[in-house]
């Protein structure tokens, strides 16, 4: 068994009473005593998550933009100002998703970018980066020495300003999905971005690993509650956000996991996977096999789980099936929710059920548009 990796916040987690578990080879906190309390803190106040296990890669070179335009299904040409971020899938040649990631424009010359991608897919991501880079004049530098902390919740920015008054002007200025270099007011390698994975306001801060514990303590002293991976998952589920390896993978098309909006197809840009993606989409429409992603709500007792089969029009000539890709009990809604992939032709008139206990007793599900919760508010009647 290989030794688990530790982030620069490891000692901070121990000091705060975190219960540490193996998460994709990293020793990270699942909770600090109560997942529900941590979830609630992020929905109503402010919480912080160690996300240092995610992979930060700096990109530089005269063909950095061209490389990204070949690598990604979304188009970095949309990034018009320094600091602006873009969410995109990175596809394989068959149009399946290798990973989803965020890329930031880091200079006006469009020769420097920063990618933040998932930890569990690190090796195959870097392999794809380097494979595509072979045809471009671009330099890739992974930054494992940096730490990353997500500070999320309706009071996250206010508490961050209280902790770091010299950040106030920048925090007031940056809009959602925009980041800013803090080198001039902090020191080298400090970066803050108005991004997150919870459906709440907040930021993600990248900083030197050796300064991570002091920053964590400063936020603790200013009322930001530590939150673990358990709360992170229920928050992202309520926000309707995909988790790689669950709601999408290399066999999943962006169209099947609510990522069609990230595809930049208006011009003839030749990105990896484009040809197969478009052909499969057309074929699935013609033969009636197209799938879509929806939210499911269970209005009776029980918990929806990943892998459960969703049955549409059970026992009829028009019976079809889908799959739950993520399921949990929602602390905000006090009901079970799920993200599922079902046939694209399912409408409001169809009956949608799941055999909750595998005994042939089907229970009704309500089909909803994602998200379930955003900015603390339920998103359906």
XYZ file of C-alpha atoms in Angstrom:
381
model
C 0.000 0.000 0.000
C 1.444 3.352 -1.015
C 1.847 6.168 1.485
C -0.957 8.716 1.403
C -0.013 12.218 0.322
C -0.571 15.163 2.661
C -1.403 18.748 1.794
C 0.206 21.814 3.450
C -2.950 22.046 5.640
C -2.439 18.553 7.150
C -1.495 19.767 10.635
C -4.313 22.359 10.525
C -6.810 19.538 9.946
C -5.456 17.576 12.918
C -5.510 20.648 15.148
C -9.150 21.357 14.140
C -10.245 17.782 14.952
C -10.634 16.594 11.372
C -11.358 12.910 10.697
C -8.903 12.074 7.932
C -9.595 9.524 5.197
C -7.972 8.310 1.980
C -9.318 10.430 -0.869
C -7.731 9.562 -4.212
C -4.417 8.900 -2.456
C -4.598 12.027 -0.281
C -5.113 12.192 3.487
C -7.992 14.672 3.735
C -10.771 15.426 6.267
C -14.184 13.850 5.672
C -15.589 16.006 8.501
C -14.622 17.778 11.721
C -17.345 16.270 13.892
C -20.562 17.054 12.037
C -20.998 17.008 8.270
C -24.461 18.555 8.692
C -23.121 21.509 10.731
C -20.388 22.091 8.148
C -22.915 21.985 5.296
C -25.147 24.437 7.138
C -22.225 26.786 7.842
C -21.490 27.075 4.115
C -25.158 27.623 3.221
C -25.725 30.309 5.865
C -22.336 31.733 6.898
C -18.817 30.736 5.781
C -16.826 27.533 5.564
C -13.454 26.512 4.143
C -12.285 23.408 2.292
C -8.748 22.248 1.647
C -8.585 21.615 -2.108
C -4.792 21.537 -2.350
C -4.938 18.014 -3.804
C -6.227 19.502 -7.065
C -3.637 19.896 -9.803
C -2.377 23.379 -10.718
C -0.523 23.599 -14.029
C 0.964 26.821 -15.369
C 1.114 27.135 -19.149
C 3.504 29.468 -21.002
C 4.725 29.932 -24.534
C 3.955 31.655 -27.831
C 1.511 28.874 -28.760
C -0.153 28.508 -25.352
C -3.489 29.782 -26.678
C -3.355 27.579 -29.794
C -2.503 24.538 -27.628
C -5.511 25.150 -25.377
C -7.748 25.636 -28.417
C -6.700 22.168 -29.602
C -6.877 20.588 -26.133
C -10.239 21.856 -24.868
C -13.849 21.645 -26.075
C -14.542 25.178 -24.882
C -12.619 28.036 -26.525
C -10.087 30.113 -24.562
C -10.572 32.857 -27.156
C -13.575 33.786 -24.978
C -11.133 34.975 -22.295
C -10.881 38.714 -23.063
C -9.388 40.047 -19.810
C -6.542 38.920 -17.550
C -7.865 36.772 -14.695
C -10.975 35.588 -16.508
C -11.717 31.891 -16.062
C -13.235 29.316 -18.429
C -14.832 25.980 -17.523
C -14.281 23.235 -20.086
C -14.226 19.549 -20.733
C -11.062 17.925 -22.094
C -12.166 15.170 -24.470
C -10.629 12.007 -25.848
C -10.678 11.187 -29.567
C -14.055 9.460 -29.127
C -15.655 12.584 -27.651
C -15.725 11.250 -24.053
C -14.621 13.388 -21.125
C -11.056 12.855 -19.867
C -11.620 15.542 -17.224
C -13.370 18.829 -16.538
C -11.189 21.775 -15.560
C -10.890 25.532 -15.157
C -8.386 27.594 -17.122
C -7.423 31.208 -16.287
C -5.893 33.781 -18.644
C -2.808 35.106 -16.829
C -1.426 37.817 -19.148
C -2.591 40.233 -21.856
C -0.333 38.691 -24.493
C -2.315 35.406 -24.214
C 0.931 33.505 -23.726
C 0.355 32.533 -20.081
C -2.541 30.520 -18.607
C -3.202 28.513 -15.445
C -5.163 25.239 -15.378
C -6.809 23.792 -12.259
C -7.839 20.144 -12.782
C -8.920 17.165 -10.706
C -6.596 15.178 -8.436
C -7.977 11.710 -9.221
C -7.303 12.206 -12.936
C -3.848 13.788 -12.545
C -1.810 11.182 -14.422
C -4.060 10.879 -17.454
C -4.595 14.662 -17.562
C -0.870 15.363 -17.636
C -0.407 12.629 -20.248
C -3.021 14.286 -22.464
C -1.530 17.763 -21.867
C 1.894 16.526 -22.975
C 0.584 14.452 -25.885
C -1.178 17.445 -27.433
C 1.725 19.767 -26.524
C 4.094 17.779 -28.730
C 2.887 19.813 -31.728
C 3.019 23.235 -30.030
C 5.642 25.630 -28.657
C 4.390 25.575 -25.070
C 5.875 24.900 -21.631
C 3.870 23.161 -18.891
C 4.807 23.512 -15.214
C 2.937 21.624 -12.501
C 2.841 23.557 -9.203
C 2.608 20.965 -6.385
C 4.276 23.380 -3.954
C 1.160 25.588 -3.920
C -1.784 25.160 -1.540
C -5.425 25.866 -2.394
C -8.276 26.742 -0.037
C -11.951 27.228 -1.006
C -13.720 29.781 1.227
C -17.446 29.526 0.528
C -20.731 30.865 1.874
C -22.826 34.065 1.910
C -20.483 35.634 4.483
C -17.264 34.180 3.043
C -16.099 37.338 1.281
C -16.981 39.567 4.262
C -15.023 37.338 6.640
C -12.111 37.171 4.227
C -12.054 40.983 4.079
C -12.065 41.052 7.873
C -9.103 38.669 7.927
C -7.298 40.392 5.058
C -8.380 44.075 4.930
C -5.785 44.795 2.238
C -7.674 42.442 -0.116
C -10.942 44.419 0.088
C -10.559 46.459 -3.100
C -9.676 43.398 -5.177
C -12.471 41.294 -3.671
C -14.941 44.089 -4.456
C -13.666 44.261 -8.026
C -13.541 40.637 -9.137
C -16.749 39.229 -10.556
C -17.813 35.552 -10.571
C -15.415 33.370 -12.530
C -12.639 35.949 -12.438
C -9.340 35.705 -10.560
C -6.653 38.182 -9.518
C -2.951 37.976 -8.795
C -2.207 39.151 -5.225
C 1.565 39.423 -5.611
C 1.602 43.216 -5.219
C -0.383 43.284 -1.974
C 0.607 39.916 -0.474
C 3.631 38.176 -2.003
C 4.497 35.995 -4.954
C 2.217 33.049 -5.745
C -0.892 34.379 -3.975
C -3.963 34.269 -6.230
C -7.675 34.638 -5.473
C -10.587 33.712 -7.771
C -14.338 34.066 -7.386
C -15.004 30.428 -8.177
C -16.292 27.501 -6.148
C -18.120 24.193 -6.011
C -20.938 24.797 -3.549
C -23.542 27.020 -5.251
C -22.693 29.828 -2.834
C -20.721 33.026 -3.132
C -17.074 32.716 -2.209
C -13.548 32.388 -3.476
C -10.743 29.935 -4.016
C -7.316 31.058 -2.832
C -4.040 29.685 -4.187
C -1.032 30.402 -1.956
C 2.474 29.217 -1.121
C 2.349 25.936 0.785
C 4.614 27.213 3.567
C 2.092 29.954 4.394
C -0.958 27.673 4.348
C -1.266 26.913 8.076
C -0.982 30.589 9.092
C -3.702 31.530 6.568
C -5.946 28.723 7.833
C -5.502 29.906 11.444
C -6.251 33.500 10.436
C -9.542 32.459 8.817
C -10.437 30.312 11.834
C -9.874 33.347 14.063
C -12.263 35.313 11.838
C -15.112 32.817 12.099
C -14.677 30.674 8.985
C -15.640 27.095 9.865
C -13.570 24.124 8.634
C -15.603 21.851 6.358
C -14.761 18.393 5.073
C -15.262 16.306 1.959
C -18.655 15.052 3.174
C -20.147 18.539 3.241
C -18.424 19.374 -0.035
C -20.269 16.503 -1.709
C -23.753 17.332 -0.368
C -23.232 21.018 -1.241
C -22.156 20.263 -4.826
C -25.035 17.805 -5.210
C -27.570 20.438 -4.148
C -25.865 22.850 -6.561
C -26.219 20.279 -9.364
C -22.496 20.173 -10.074
C -20.873 17.127 -11.655
C -18.279 15.000 -9.897
C -15.781 13.391 -12.240
C -15.856 9.582 -12.132
C -19.491 9.634 -11.049
C -21.579 11.969 -13.230
C -19.142 11.835 -16.140
C -16.164 9.872 -17.387
C -14.428 8.914 -20.624
C -17.521 7.076 -21.870
C -19.759 10.117 -21.298
C -20.427 12.812 -23.868
C -20.717 16.416 -22.618
C -24.281 16.369 -23.999
C -25.179 13.544 -21.597
C -24.033 15.325 -18.417
C -25.386 18.846 -18.867
C -22.124 20.210 -20.297
C -23.429 21.017 -23.780
C -23.213 24.707 -22.888
C -19.439 24.393 -22.536
C -18.971 23.272 -26.155
C -17.743 25.984 -28.519
C -18.874 24.732 -31.942
C -19.821 27.912 -33.805
C -16.595 28.035 -35.795
C -14.535 25.235 -37.337
C -11.911 25.022 -34.551
C -10.413 21.515 -34.641
C -10.282 20.428 -30.988
C -9.607 16.876 -29.815
C -12.798 14.785 -29.965
C -14.867 17.256 -31.990
C -15.529 15.030 -34.988
C -16.653 12.024 -32.913
C -18.648 14.219 -30.538
C -20.705 15.796 -33.318
C -21.195 12.505 -35.190
C -22.372 10.631 -32.088
C -24.746 13.426 -31.157
C -26.328 13.342 -34.590
C -26.549 9.529 -34.567
C -28.124 9.412 -31.074
C -30.819 11.857 -32.170
C -31.583 9.824 -35.259
C -31.790 6.442 -33.510
C -33.482 7.714 -30.330
C -30.649 6.848 -27.928
C -29.807 10.412 -26.847
C -29.543 10.844 -23.071
C -29.851 13.868 -20.803
C -28.995 14.747 -17.223
C -31.713 15.649 -14.734
C -32.251 16.077 -11.020
C -34.423 13.603 -9.115
C -36.294 14.285 -5.880
C -37.628 11.540 -3.610
C -40.629 12.903 -1.703
C -40.993 9.826 0.503
C -38.563 8.262 2.982
C -35.343 6.661 1.748
C -32.079 7.670 0.112
C -31.249 7.593 -3.593
C -27.826 6.096 -4.312
C -25.392 6.113 -7.212
C -25.892 3.146 -9.548
C -29.627 2.714 -8.952
C -31.653 2.070 -12.111
C -34.281 4.691 -12.938
C -37.344 3.157 -14.596
C -39.574 5.225 -16.866
C -43.144 4.054 -17.548
C -42.581 0.775 -15.686
C -44.524 -2.191 -17.066
C -45.714 -0.427 -20.232
C -44.820 -0.775 -23.901
C -42.924 2.495 -23.521
C -40.681 1.364 -20.641
C -37.172 2.865 -20.653
C -34.359 3.043 -18.118
C -31.742 5.480 -16.864
C -29.117 5.535 -14.100
C -28.495 7.551 -10.964
C -24.950 8.902 -11.201
C -24.894 10.621 -7.760
C -27.341 10.375 -4.885
C -27.512 11.612 -1.301
C -29.723 13.033 1.441
C -29.942 16.799 1.102
C -29.317 18.568 4.418
C -30.919 21.775 3.084
C -34.067 20.160 1.627
C -34.420 17.323 4.190
C -35.184 14.990 1.283
C -33.147 12.638 -0.876
C -31.874 14.002 -4.170
C -30.001 12.549 -7.121
C -28.344 13.449 -10.386
C -29.356 10.970 -13.095
C -28.862 10.210 -16.776
C -32.136 9.316 -18.504
C -33.378 9.129 -22.120
C -33.631 12.604 -23.672
C -37.212 11.945 -24.787
C -38.577 11.658 -21.220
C -41.202 14.365 -20.631
C -43.334 15.628 -17.745
C -46.075 13.181 -18.732
C -43.879 10.114 -18.160
C -43.817 8.135 -14.911
C -40.328 8.026 -13.364
C -39.601 5.586 -10.545
C -36.878 3.675 -8.734
C -36.978 0.297 -6.994
C -35.600 1.760 -3.775
C -34.933 -1.493 -1.901
C -34.555 -3.881 -4.849
C -37.728 -5.787 -3.972
C -39.875 -4.754 -6.903
C -41.663 -1.994 -4.993
C -41.233 1.082 -7.150
C -41.520 4.580 -5.671
C -42.273 7.746 -7.619
C -39.609 10.334 -8.306
C -40.012 13.937 -9.275
C -37.847 15.030 -12.217
C -36.349 18.500 -11.808
C -34.051 20.820 -13.652
C -30.732 21.275 -11.846
C -29.698 22.865 -9.505
C -31.736 21.985 -6.432
C -30.316 24.851 -4.319
C -28.444 28.018 -5.241
C -27.355 30.873 -3.006
C -29.192 29.249 -0.129
C -32.544 29.160 -1.946
C -34.536 26.138 -3.134
C -34.786 26.297 -6.940
C -38.144 24.555 -7.483
C -41.749 24.837 -6.279
